[in-house]
Amino acid sequence: MSLLTDSRTEPSTEAIVSRRPDARRRRSSRTSDTPLVGRIFANVFLWGYALVAIGPLLLMVNNSLRTQQQIATEPLGLPLQPTFTSFQNAWITASFDTYFINSITVTVGSVIVTTAVSVLAAYAFARARAKFFRGIEAVFLSGLMLPVHLAILPLFYLLDSLRMTSNVFSLILVYGALGIPFTTFVLTVFFRALPIELEEAARIDGAGPFRTFLQILLPLVRPALATVIVFRFVPVWNDFFYPLILLRDRGSYTLPVGLTRFFGEYSTDWPQLFAGLTIATIPLVVLFLLATKQIINGLTSGMSK
């Protein structure tokens, strides 16, 4: 009986070999269906867009390695004698080490708060069938329609009454709450796409709800988690509005607000400004390099079905 089962379930070597040319033909036919002119135009357009996007970054790094006089006399010149004095001055003299730590603390803390709350809410909304949960989901998603900057006055008075206007913890709570609607919406869609038979099979095997969620469902939505983490990390890291309004203590400033110290009334320290921008850009570049695969999987999930 086992031999019969194996022969029915496992394809023979000849069948596997015979299928491979067909697959190769299908792939080659798909490639040949695309016009050569269209492929060339797409490649030229994408490479041109990449150069336009990378150009300002290269100019920023280039000018951070030059002096104030060199930038004034030749703005687009090359750093023939590169100097790292601007980085040292920005990091130590301009207190960029403190601003960098504050930005890391606020961004990572707010992303953790947003993701932790949203992933639990999204799972509940995806599997709940009661109308009560539908109403709560509508309340969550209504946050997508409200301009967040209109809430700055109530937030300021609330945090001021709690004496939290000079604390980065207040920014963590604000950013964490602002990111919940969008993150919940995205994760809910992904959880609903998962077959419920996975949970039923885990329940039959003796797994509880929390173990099923943590060990089975959560790994399956990892591309979506990476996508929402990056989509929340970037705007929080670059935000200038809320730290400027809600923080009074200079020691609590984040990097975007700290960059304003290089702008004077009559002059601007361009080398240190470009050095500060380079320091602020490095974490974003590292994040995209580490999470690119997961982001692409999250954005293209379901397109091939």
PDB file of C-alpha atoms in Angstrom:
ATOM      1  CA  MET A   1       0.000   0.000   0.000  1.00  0.00           C
ATOM      2  CA  SER A   2       2.831   2.408   0.819  1.00  0.00           C
ATOM      3  CA  LEU A   3       4.386   1.761  -2.526  1.00  0.00           C
ATOM      4  CA  LEU A   4       1.159   2.628  -4.278  1.00  0.00           C
ATOM      5  CA  THR A   5       0.822   5.778  -2.235  1.00  0.00           C
ATOM      6  CA  ASP A   6       4.377   6.823  -3.005  1.00  0.00           C
ATOM      7  CA  SER A   7       3.949   6.198  -6.704  1.00  0.00           C
ATOM      8  CA  ARG A   8       0.787   8.285  -6.791  1.00  0.00           C
ATOM      9  CA  THR A   9       2.002  11.213  -4.757  1.00  0.00           C
ATOM     10  CA  GLU A  10       5.600  11.539  -5.940  1.00  0.00           C
ATOM     11  CA  PRO A  11       6.210  12.311  -9.615  1.00  0.00           C
ATOM     12  CA  SER A  12       8.784  10.273 -11.451  1.00  0.00           C
ATOM     13  CA  THR A  13      12.133  11.603 -12.573  1.00  0.00           C
ATOM     14  CA  GLU A  14      11.095  11.399 -16.220  1.00  0.00           C
ATOM     15  CA  ALA A  15       8.009  13.522 -15.521  1.00  0.00           C
ATOM     16  CA  ILE A  16      10.069  16.187 -13.773  1.00  0.00           C
ATOM     17  CA  VAL A  17      12.573  16.292 -16.598  1.00  0.00           C
ATOM     18  CA  SER A  18       9.821  16.485 -19.190  1.00  0.00           C
ATOM     19  CA  ARG A  19       8.235  19.464 -17.463  1.00  0.00           C
ATOM     20  CA  ARG A  20      11.369  21.580 -17.344  1.00  0.00           C
ATOM     21  CA  PRO A  21      11.583  22.402 -21.073  1.00  0.00           C
ATOM     22  CA  ASP A  22       7.940  23.500 -21.015  1.00  0.00           C
ATOM     23  CA  ALA A  23       8.626  25.856 -18.142  1.00  0.00           C
ATOM     24  CA  ARG A  24      11.671  27.217 -19.927  1.00  0.00           C
ATOM     25  CA  ARG A  25       9.629  27.742 -23.079  1.00  0.00           C
ATOM     26  CA  ARG A  26       6.948  29.594 -21.127  1.00  0.00           C
ATOM     27  CA  ARG A  27       9.531  31.865 -19.531  1.00  0.00           C
ATOM     28  CA  SER A  28      11.255  32.536 -22.825  1.00  0.00           C
ATOM     29  CA  SER A  29       7.925  33.222 -24.538  1.00  0.00           C
ATOM     30  CA  ARG A  30       6.979  35.734 -21.855  1.00  0.00           C
ATOM     31  CA  THR A  31      10.315  37.485 -22.292  1.00  0.00           C
ATOM     32  CA  SER A  32       9.980  37.522 -26.052  1.00  0.00           C
ATOM     33  CA  ASP A  33       6.461  38.951 -25.839  1.00  0.00           C
ATOM     34  CA  THR A  34       7.873  42.179 -24.393  1.00  0.00           C
ATOM     35  CA  PRO A  35       9.055  44.486 -27.213  1.00  0.00           C
ATOM     36  CA  LEU A  36      12.740  45.295 -27.250  1.00  0.00           C
ATOM     37  CA  VAL A  37      12.031  49.023 -27.503  1.00  0.00           C
ATOM     38  CA  GLY A  38       9.813  48.845 -24.433  1.00  0.00           C
ATOM     39  CA  ARG A  39      12.483  47.074 -22.388  1.00  0.00           C
ATOM     40  CA  ILE A  40      15.121  49.600 -23.442  1.00  0.00           C
ATOM     41  CA  PHE A  41      12.827  52.515 -22.610  1.00  0.00           C
ATOM     42  CA  ALA A  42      11.997  51.026 -19.197  1.00  0.00           C
ATOM     43  CA  ASN A  43      15.670  50.480 -18.351  1.00  0.00           C
ATOM     44  CA  VAL A  44      16.645  53.986 -19.454  1.00  0.00           C
ATOM     45  CA  PHE A  45      13.790  55.511 -17.470  1.00  0.00           C
ATOM     46  CA  LEU A  46      14.587  53.553 -14.302  1.00  0.00           C
ATOM     47  CA  TRP A  47      18.324  54.272 -14.474  1.00  0.00           C
ATOM     48  CA  GLY A  48      17.616  57.955 -15.147  1.00  0.00           C
ATOM     49  CA  TYR A  49      15.263  58.124 -12.178  1.00  0.00           C
ATOM     50  CA  ALA A  50      17.884  56.414  -9.998  1.00  0.00           C
ATOM     51  CA  LEU A  51      20.500  58.981 -10.988  1.00  0.00           C
ATOM     52  CA  VAL A  52      18.119  61.865 -10.280  1.00  0.00           C
ATOM     53  CA  ALA A  53      17.287  60.375  -6.860  1.00  0.00           C
ATOM     54  CA  ILE A  54      20.888  59.593  -5.915  1.00  0.00           C
ATOM     55  CA  GLY A  55      22.287  62.900  -7.221  1.00  0.00           C
ATOM     56  CA  PRO A  56      21.277  65.046  -4.212  1.00  0.00           C
ATOM     57  CA  LEU A  57      22.647  62.411  -1.829  1.00  0.00           C
ATOM     58  CA  LEU A  58      25.993  62.384  -3.603  1.00  0.00           C
ATOM     59  CA  LEU A  59      26.096  66.192  -3.588  1.00  0.00           C
ATOM     60  CA  MET A  60      25.322  66.186   0.146  1.00  0.00           C
ATOM     61  CA  VAL A  61      28.139  63.742   0.959  1.00  0.00           C
ATOM     62  CA  ASN A  62      30.472  65.557  -1.425  1.00  0.00           C
ATOM     63  CA  ASN A  63      29.985  68.966   0.217  1.00  0.00           C
ATOM     64  CA  SER A  64      30.250  67.508   3.713  1.00  0.00           C
ATOM     65  CA  LEU A  65      33.895  66.667   2.932  1.00  0.00           C
ATOM     66  CA  ARG A  66      34.783  70.231   1.890  1.00  0.00           C
ATOM     67  CA  THR A  67      35.337  73.542   3.655  1.00  0.00           C
ATOM     68  CA  GLN A  68      33.090  76.583   3.825  1.00  0.00           C
ATOM     69  CA  GLN A  69      35.334  78.533   1.463  1.00  0.00           C
ATOM     70  CA  GLN A  70      35.433  75.738  -1.116  1.00  0.00           C
ATOM     71  CA  ILE A  71      31.640  75.470  -1.142  1.00  0.00           C
ATOM     72  CA  ALA A  72      31.278  79.247  -1.511  1.00  0.00           C
ATOM     73  CA  THR A  73      33.709  79.522  -4.420  1.00  0.00           C
ATOM     74  CA  GLU A  74      32.858  76.239  -6.202  1.00  0.00           C
ATOM     75  CA  PRO A  75      29.521  74.739  -5.040  1.00  0.00           C
ATOM     76  CA  LEU A  76      29.690  71.718  -7.386  1.00  0.00           C
ATOM     77  CA  GLY A  77      33.397  71.007  -7.007  1.00  0.00           C
ATOM     78  CA  LEU A  78      34.933  67.724  -5.925  1.00  0.00           C
ATOM     79  CA  PRO A  79      36.623  67.161  -2.539  1.00  0.00           C
ATOM     80  CA  LEU A  80      40.183  66.909  -3.833  1.00  0.00           C
ATOM     81  CA  GLN A  81      41.447  67.182  -0.249  1.00  0.00           C
ATOM     82  CA  PRO A  82      38.599  65.683   1.800  1.00  0.00           C
ATOM     83  CA  THR A  83      38.297  66.686   5.439  1.00  0.00           C
ATOM     84  CA  PHE A  84      36.180  65.110   8.180  1.00  0.00           C
ATOM     85  CA  THR A  85      36.324  68.122  10.476  1.00  0.00           C
ATOM     86  CA  SER A  86      32.698  68.990   9.740  1.00  0.00           C
ATOM     87  CA  PHE A  87      31.559  65.567  10.958  1.00  0.00           C
ATOM     88  CA  GLN A  88      33.543  65.934  14.170  1.00  0.00           C
ATOM     89  CA  ASN A  89      32.187  69.428  14.805  1.00  0.00           C
ATOM     90  CA  ALA A  90      28.623  68.379  14.051  1.00  0.00           C
ATOM     91  CA  TRP A  91      28.803  65.287  16.259  1.00  0.00           C
ATOM     92  CA  ILE A  92      30.535  66.837  19.281  1.00  0.00           C
ATOM     93  CA  THR A  93      30.329  70.629  19.135  1.00  0.00           C
ATOM     94  CA  ALA A  94      26.763  70.817  17.811  1.00  0.00           C
ATOM     95  CA  SER A  95      25.536  68.022  20.160  1.00  0.00           C
ATOM     96  CA  PHE A  96      24.542  65.748  17.298  1.00  0.00           C
ATOM     97  CA  ASP A  97      25.313  62.735  19.453  1.00  0.00           C
ATOM     98  CA  THR A  98      22.462  63.741  21.779  1.00  0.00           C
ATOM     99  CA  TYR A  99      20.100  64.492  18.893  1.00  0.00           C
ATOM    100  CA  PHE A 100      20.932  61.169  17.253  1.00  0.00           C
ATOM    101  CA  ILE A 101      20.190  59.200  20.428  1.00  0.00           C
ATOM    102  CA  ASN A 102      16.927  61.123  20.888  1.00  0.00           C
ATOM    103  CA  SER A 103      15.865  60.384  17.308  1.00  0.00           C
ATOM    104  CA  ILE A 104      16.688  56.687  17.666  1.00  0.00           C
ATOM    105  CA  THR A 105      14.785  56.501  20.956  1.00  0.00           C
ATOM    106  CA  VAL A 106      11.702  58.311  19.640  1.00  0.00           C
ATOM    107  CA  THR A 107      11.568  56.488  16.302  1.00  0.00           C
ATOM    108  CA  VAL A 108      12.212  52.964  17.555  1.00  0.00           C
ATOM    109  CA  GLY A 109       9.952  53.435  20.582  1.00  0.00           C
ATOM    110  CA  SER A 110       7.047  54.798  18.537  1.00  0.00           C
ATOM    111  CA  VAL A 111       7.400  52.060  15.908  1.00  0.00           C
ATOM    112  CA  ILE A 112       7.341  49.390  18.620  1.00  0.00           C
ATOM    113  CA  VAL A 113       4.224  50.915  20.203  1.00  0.00           C
ATOM    114  CA  THR A 114       2.466  51.238  16.854  1.00  0.00           C
ATOM    115  CA  THR A 115       3.330  47.727  15.694  1.00  0.00           C
ATOM    116  CA  ALA A 116       2.501  46.030  18.992  1.00  0.00           C
ATOM    117  CA  VAL A 117      -0.945  47.635  19.242  1.00  0.00           C
ATOM    118  CA  SER A 118      -1.776  47.372  15.549  1.00  0.00           C
ATOM    119  CA  VAL A 119      -0.838  43.733  15.052  1.00  0.00           C
ATOM    120  CA  LEU A 120      -3.081  42.626  17.922  1.00  0.00           C
ATOM    121  CA  ALA A 121      -5.948  44.854  16.785  1.00  0.00           C
ATOM    122  CA  ALA A 122      -5.569  43.735  13.167  1.00  0.00           C
ATOM    123  CA  TYR A 123      -5.743  40.058  14.112  1.00  0.00           C
ATOM    124  CA  ALA A 124      -8.871  40.680  16.181  1.00  0.00           C
ATOM    125  CA  PHE A 125     -10.543  42.635  13.380  1.00  0.00           C
ATOM    126  CA  ALA A 126      -9.613  40.015  10.778  1.00  0.00           C
ATOM    127  CA  ARG A 127     -11.064  37.087  12.701  1.00  0.00           C
ATOM    128  CA  ALA A 128     -13.929  38.674  14.671  1.00  0.00           C
ATOM    129  CA  ARG A 129     -17.437  38.326  13.249  1.00  0.00           C
ATOM    130  CA  ALA A 130     -19.467  40.381  15.726  1.00  0.00           C
ATOM    131  CA  LYS A 131     -20.810  43.750  14.629  1.00  0.00           C
ATOM    132  CA  PHE A 132     -19.299  45.296  17.748  1.00  0.00           C
ATOM    133  CA  PHE A 133     -15.807  44.733  16.367  1.00  0.00           C
ATOM    134  CA  ARG A 134     -16.845  46.198  13.026  1.00  0.00           C
ATOM    135  CA  GLY A 135     -17.738  49.407  14.825  1.00  0.00           C
ATOM    136  CA  ILE A 136     -14.407  49.499  16.640  1.00  0.00           C
ATOM    137  CA  GLU A 137     -12.611  48.892  13.341  1.00  0.00           C
ATOM    138  CA  ALA A 138     -14.455  51.857  11.815  1.00  0.00           C
ATOM    139  CA  VAL A 139     -13.276  54.023  14.732  1.00  0.00           C
ATOM    140  CA  PHE A 140      -9.689  52.889  14.141  1.00  0.00           C
ATOM    141  CA  LEU A 141      -9.840  53.578  10.413  1.00  0.00           C
ATOM    142  CA  SER A 142     -11.464  56.977  10.918  1.00  0.00           C
ATOM    143  CA  GLY A 143      -8.041  58.167  12.028  1.00  0.00           C
ATOM    144  CA  LEU A 144      -6.934  57.952   8.387  1.00  0.00           C
ATOM    145  CA  MET A 145      -9.392  60.693   7.437  1.00  0.00           C
ATOM    146  CA  LEU A 146      -8.442  63.213  10.139  1.00  0.00           C
ATOM    147  CA  PRO A 147      -5.606  65.706   9.487  1.00  0.00           C
ATOM    148  CA  VAL A 148      -3.196  64.905  12.291  1.00  0.00           C
ATOM    149  CA  HIS A 149      -1.745  68.421  12.462  1.00  0.00           C
ATOM    150  CA  LEU A 150      -5.117  69.807  13.541  1.00  0.00           C
ATOM    151  CA  ALA A 151      -4.672  68.024  16.875  1.00  0.00           C
ATOM    152  CA  ILE A 152      -1.509  69.917  17.784  1.00  0.00           C
ATOM    153  CA  LEU A 153      -3.198  72.374  20.172  1.00  0.00           C
ATOM    154  CA  PRO A 154      -5.089  69.731  22.199  1.00  0.00           C
ATOM    155  CA  LEU A 155      -1.957  67.600  22.301  1.00  0.00           C
ATOM    156  CA  PHE A 156       0.178  70.494  23.466  1.00  0.00           C
ATOM    157  CA  TYR A 157      -2.227  71.500  26.248  1.00  0.00           C
ATOM    158  CA  LEU A 158      -2.615  67.871  27.334  1.00  0.00           C
ATOM    159  CA  LEU A 159       1.131  67.212  27.473  1.00  0.00           C
ATOM    160  CA  ASP A 160       1.760  70.577  29.120  1.00  0.00           C
ATOM    161  CA  SER A 161      -0.769  69.784  31.857  1.00  0.00           C
ATOM    162  CA  LEU A 162       1.026  66.460  32.408  1.00  0.00           C
ATOM    163  CA  ARG A 163       4.420  68.252  32.379  1.00  0.00           C
ATOM    164  CA  MET A 164       5.672  66.117  29.493  1.00  0.00           C
ATOM    165  CA  THR A 165       6.618  68.834  27.004  1.00  0.00           C
ATOM    166  CA  SER A 166      10.338  68.387  27.714  1.00  0.00           C
ATOM    167  CA  ASN A 167      10.359  64.607  27.500  1.00  0.00           C
ATOM    168  CA  VAL A 168      10.965  62.418  24.461  1.00  0.00           C
ATOM    169  CA  PHE A 169       8.509  59.917  25.944  1.00  0.00           C
ATOM    170  CA  SER A 170       5.697  62.270  24.957  1.00  0.00           C
ATOM    171  CA  LEU A 171       6.786  62.057  21.307  1.00  0.00           C
ATOM    172  CA  ILE A 172       6.826  58.260  21.514  1.00  0.00           C
ATOM    173  CA  LEU A 173       3.199  58.249  22.635  1.00  0.00           C
ATOM    174  CA  VAL A 174       2.127  60.813  20.030  1.00  0.00           C
ATOM    175  CA  TYR A 175       3.832  59.108  17.087  1.00  0.00           C
ATOM    176  CA  GLY A 176       2.731  55.691  18.305  1.00  0.00           C
ATOM    177  CA  ALA A 177      -0.917  56.766  18.401  1.00  0.00           C
ATOM    178  CA  LEU A 178      -0.758  58.542  15.034  1.00  0.00           C
ATOM    179  CA  GLY A 179       0.575  55.447  13.258  1.00  0.00           C
ATOM    180  CA  ILE A 180      -2.013  52.980  14.573  1.00  0.00           C
ATOM    181  CA  PRO A 181      -4.814  53.618  11.989  1.00  0.00           C
ATOM    182  CA  PHE A 182      -2.667  53.054   8.895  1.00  0.00           C
ATOM    183  CA  THR A 183      -0.740  50.125  10.366  1.00  0.00           C
ATOM    184  CA  THR A 184      -3.926  48.425  11.562  1.00  0.00           C
ATOM    185  CA  PHE A 185      -5.531  48.833   8.146  1.00  0.00           C
ATOM    186  CA  VAL A 186      -2.577  47.250   6.307  1.00  0.00           C
ATOM    187  CA  LEU A 187      -2.135  44.347   8.735  1.00  0.00           C
ATOM    188  CA  THR A 188      -5.867  43.603   8.804  1.00  0.00           C
ATOM    189  CA  VAL A 189      -5.841  43.068   5.042  1.00  0.00           C
ATOM    190  CA  PHE A 190      -2.929  40.631   5.347  1.00  0.00           C
ATOM    191  CA  PHE A 191      -4.480  38.672   8.224  1.00  0.00           C
ATOM    192  CA  ARG A 192      -7.752  38.305   6.303  1.00  0.00           C
ATOM    193  CA  ALA A 193      -5.834  36.834   3.375  1.00  0.00           C
ATOM    194  CA  LEU A 194      -4.530  33.983   5.549  1.00  0.00           C
ATOM    195  CA  PRO A 195      -6.679  30.816   5.403  1.00  0.00           C
ATOM    196  CA  ILE A 196      -8.497  30.062   8.628  1.00  0.00           C
ATOM    197  CA  GLU A 197      -7.694  26.366   8.134  1.00  0.00           C
ATOM    198  CA  LEU A 198      -4.213  27.082   9.513  1.00  0.00           C
ATOM    199  CA  GLU A 199      -5.665  28.057  12.863  1.00  0.00           C
ATOM    200  CA  GLU A 200      -8.046  25.101  12.862  1.00  0.00           C
ATOM    201  CA  ALA A 201      -5.177  22.696  12.185  1.00  0.00           C
ATOM    202  CA  ALA A 202      -3.113  24.275  14.969  1.00  0.00           C
ATOM    203  CA  ARG A 203      -6.060  24.003  17.341  1.00  0.00           C
ATOM    204  CA  ILE A 204      -6.434  20.300  16.526  1.00  0.00           C
ATOM    205  CA  ASP A 205      -2.724  19.795  17.255  1.00  0.00           C
ATOM    206  CA  GLY A 206      -3.214  21.330  20.707  1.00  0.00           C
ATOM    207  CA  ALA A 207      -1.867  24.845  20.153  1.00  0.00           C
ATOM    208  CA  GLY A 208      -3.542  27.648  22.086  1.00  0.00           C
ATOM    209  CA  PRO A 209      -4.610  31.003  20.617  1.00  0.00           C
ATOM    210  CA  PHE A 210      -1.443  32.848  21.632  1.00  0.00           C
ATOM    211  CA  ARG A 211       0.868  30.108  20.385  1.00  0.00           C
ATOM    212  CA  THR A 212      -1.021  29.946  17.091  1.00  0.00           C
ATOM    213  CA  PHE A 213      -0.762  33.692  16.690  1.00  0.00           C
ATOM    214  CA  LEU A 214       2.929  33.962  17.609  1.00  0.00           C
ATOM    215  CA  GLN A 215       4.346  30.869  15.909  1.00  0.00           C
ATOM    216  CA  ILE A 216       2.110  30.408  12.867  1.00  0.00           C
ATOM    217  CA  LEU A 217       0.307  33.588  11.834  1.00  0.00           C
ATOM    218  CA  LEU A 218       2.846  36.232  12.810  1.00  0.00           C
ATOM    219  CA  PRO A 219       5.687  34.750  10.704  1.00  0.00           C
ATOM    220  CA  LEU A 220       3.352  34.633   7.696  1.00  0.00           C
ATOM    221  CA  VAL A 221       2.720  38.401   7.858  1.00  0.00           C
ATOM    222  CA  ARG A 222       6.401  39.252   8.285  1.00  0.00           C
ATOM    223  CA  PRO A 223       6.595  41.027   4.892  1.00  0.00           C
ATOM    224  CA  ALA A 224       3.663  43.211   5.920  1.00  0.00           C
ATOM    225  CA  LEU A 225       5.319  43.953   9.262  1.00  0.00           C
ATOM    226  CA  ALA A 226       8.536  44.990   7.532  1.00  0.00           C
ATOM    227  CA  THR A 227       6.571  47.240   5.173  1.00  0.00           C
ATOM    228  CA  VAL A 228       4.640  49.070   7.879  1.00  0.00           C
ATOM    229  CA  ILE A 229       7.762  49.388  10.050  1.00  0.00           C
ATOM    230  CA  VAL A 230       9.623  51.138   7.247  1.00  0.00           C
ATOM    231  CA  PHE A 231       6.597  53.266   6.360  1.00  0.00           C
ATOM    232  CA  ARG A 232       6.411  54.428   9.975  1.00  0.00           C
ATOM    233  CA  PHE A 233      10.153  54.716  10.600  1.00  0.00           C
ATOM    234  CA  VAL A 234      10.841  57.145   7.745  1.00  0.00           C
ATOM    235  CA  PRO A 235       8.227  59.860   8.509  1.00  0.00           C
ATOM    236  CA  VAL A 236       8.886  59.745  12.257  1.00  0.00           C
ATOM    237  CA  TRP A 237      12.647  59.995  11.721  1.00  0.00           C
ATOM    238  CA  ASN A 238      12.269  62.957   9.351  1.00  0.00           C
ATOM    239  CA  ASP A 239       9.477  64.773  11.179  1.00  0.00           C
ATOM    240  CA  PHE A 240      10.206  68.366  12.161  1.00  0.00           C
ATOM    241  CA  PHE A 241       6.785  69.648  13.189  1.00  0.00           C
ATOM    242  CA  TYR A 242       5.955  67.773  16.398  1.00  0.00           C
ATOM    243  CA  PRO A 243       9.431  67.942  18.014  1.00  0.00           C
ATOM    244  CA  LEU A 244       9.570  71.680  17.354  1.00  0.00           C
ATOM    245  CA  ILE A 245       6.177  72.314  18.985  1.00  0.00           C
ATOM    246  CA  LEU A 246       6.076  69.734  21.762  1.00  0.00           C
ATOM    247  CA  LEU A 247       9.677  69.866  23.023  1.00  0.00           C
ATOM    248  CA  ARG A 248      11.001  72.870  24.968  1.00  0.00           C
ATOM    249  CA  ASP A 249      14.270  71.480  26.256  1.00  0.00           C
ATOM    250  CA  ARG A 250      17.107  71.648  23.717  1.00  0.00           C
ATOM    251  CA  GLY A 251      18.564  68.460  25.147  1.00  0.00           C
ATOM    252  CA  SER A 252      15.432  66.608  23.983  1.00  0.00           C
ATOM    253  CA  TYR A 253      15.599  67.794  20.362  1.00  0.00           C
ATOM    254  CA  THR A 254      15.708  65.268  17.545  1.00  0.00           C
ATOM    255  CA  LEU A 255      17.935  65.464  14.463  1.00  0.00           C
ATOM    256  CA  PRO A 256      15.589  67.493  12.203  1.00  0.00           C
ATOM    257  CA  VAL A 257      15.218  70.190  14.856  1.00  0.00           C
ATOM    258  CA  GLY A 258      18.908  70.030  15.745  1.00  0.00           C
ATOM    259  CA  LEU A 259      19.824  70.852  12.146  1.00  0.00           C
ATOM    260  CA  THR A 260      18.366  74.328  12.594  1.00  0.00           C
ATOM    261  CA  ARG A 261      21.348  75.242  14.805  1.00  0.00           C
ATOM    262  CA  PHE A 262      23.483  75.539  11.656  1.00  0.00           C
ATOM    263  CA  PHE A 263      21.260  78.245  10.176  1.00  0.00           C
ATOM    264  CA  GLY A 264      22.306  81.704  11.348  1.00  0.00           C
ATOM    265  CA  GLU A 265      20.706  85.063  10.717  1.00  0.00           C
ATOM    266  CA  TYR A 266      23.408  86.171   8.302  1.00  0.00           C
ATOM    267  CA  SER A 267      25.352  83.005   7.484  1.00  0.00           C
ATOM    268  CA  THR A 268      25.024  79.234   7.358  1.00  0.00           C
ATOM    269  CA  ASP A 269      27.668  76.668   8.220  1.00  0.00           C
ATOM    270  CA  TRP A 270      27.235  74.562   5.083  1.00  0.00           C
ATOM    271  CA  PRO A 271      29.875  71.858   5.750  1.00  0.00           C
ATOM    272  CA  GLN A 272      28.446  71.047   9.175  1.00  0.00           C
ATOM    273  CA  LEU A 273      24.906  71.221   7.787  1.00  0.00           C
ATOM    274  CA  PHE A 274      25.731  68.696   5.055  1.00  0.00           C
ATOM    275  CA  ALA A 275      27.582  66.553   7.580  1.00  0.00           C
ATOM    276  CA  GLY A 276      24.513  66.572   9.839  1.00  0.00           C
ATOM    277  CA  LEU A 277      22.275  65.641   6.915  1.00  0.00           C
ATOM    278  CA  THR A 278      24.610  62.770   6.047  1.00  0.00           C
ATOM    279  CA  ILE A 279      24.506  61.503   9.625  1.00  0.00           C
ATOM    280  CA  ALA A 280      20.705  61.722   9.599  1.00  0.00           C
ATOM    281  CA  THR A 281      20.491  59.826   6.290  1.00  0.00           C
ATOM    282  CA  ILE A 282      22.710  56.864   7.224  1.00  0.00           C
ATOM    283  CA  PRO A 283      20.083  55.000   9.357  1.00  0.00           C
ATOM    284  CA  LEU A 284      17.496  55.286   6.566  1.00  0.00           C
ATOM    285  CA  VAL A 285      19.914  53.856   3.992  1.00  0.00           C
ATOM    286  CA  VAL A 286      20.839  50.983   6.304  1.00  0.00           C
ATOM    287  CA  LEU A 287      17.161  50.268   7.012  1.00  0.00           C
ATOM    288  CA  PHE A 288      16.260  50.092   3.338  1.00  0.00           C
ATOM    289  CA  LEU A 289      19.243  47.866   2.556  1.00  0.00           C
ATOM    290  CA  LEU A 290      18.277  45.417   5.307  1.00  0.00           C
ATOM    291  CA  ALA A 291      14.530  45.393   4.657  1.00  0.00           C
ATOM    292  CA  THR A 292      14.361  45.713   0.861  1.00  0.00           C
ATOM    293  CA  LYS A 293      13.470  42.060   0.274  1.00  0.00           C
ATOM    294  CA  GLN A 294      10.731  42.056   2.893  1.00  0.00           C
ATOM    295  CA  ILE A 295       9.325  45.365   1.612  1.00  0.00           C
ATOM    296  CA  ILE A 296       9.090  44.042  -1.951  1.00  0.00           C
ATOM    297  CA  ASN A 297       7.430  40.830  -0.735  1.00  0.00           C
ATOM    298  CA  GLY A 298       4.946  42.866   1.288  1.00  0.00           C
ATOM    299  CA  LEU A 299       4.074  45.260  -1.523  1.00  0.00           C
ATOM    300  CA  THR A 300       3.751  42.546  -4.187  1.00  0.00           C
ATOM    301  CA  SER A 301       2.018  39.944  -2.038  1.00  0.00           C
ATOM    302  CA  GLY A 302      -0.859  38.386  -3.936  1.00  0.00           C
ATOM    303  CA  MET A 303       0.008  39.951  -7.308  1.00  0.00           C
ATOM    304  CA  SER A 304       1.104  36.638  -8.784  1.00  0.00           C
ATOM    305  CA  LYS A 305      -2.043  34.758  -7.778  1.00  0.00           C
TER     306      LYS A 305
END
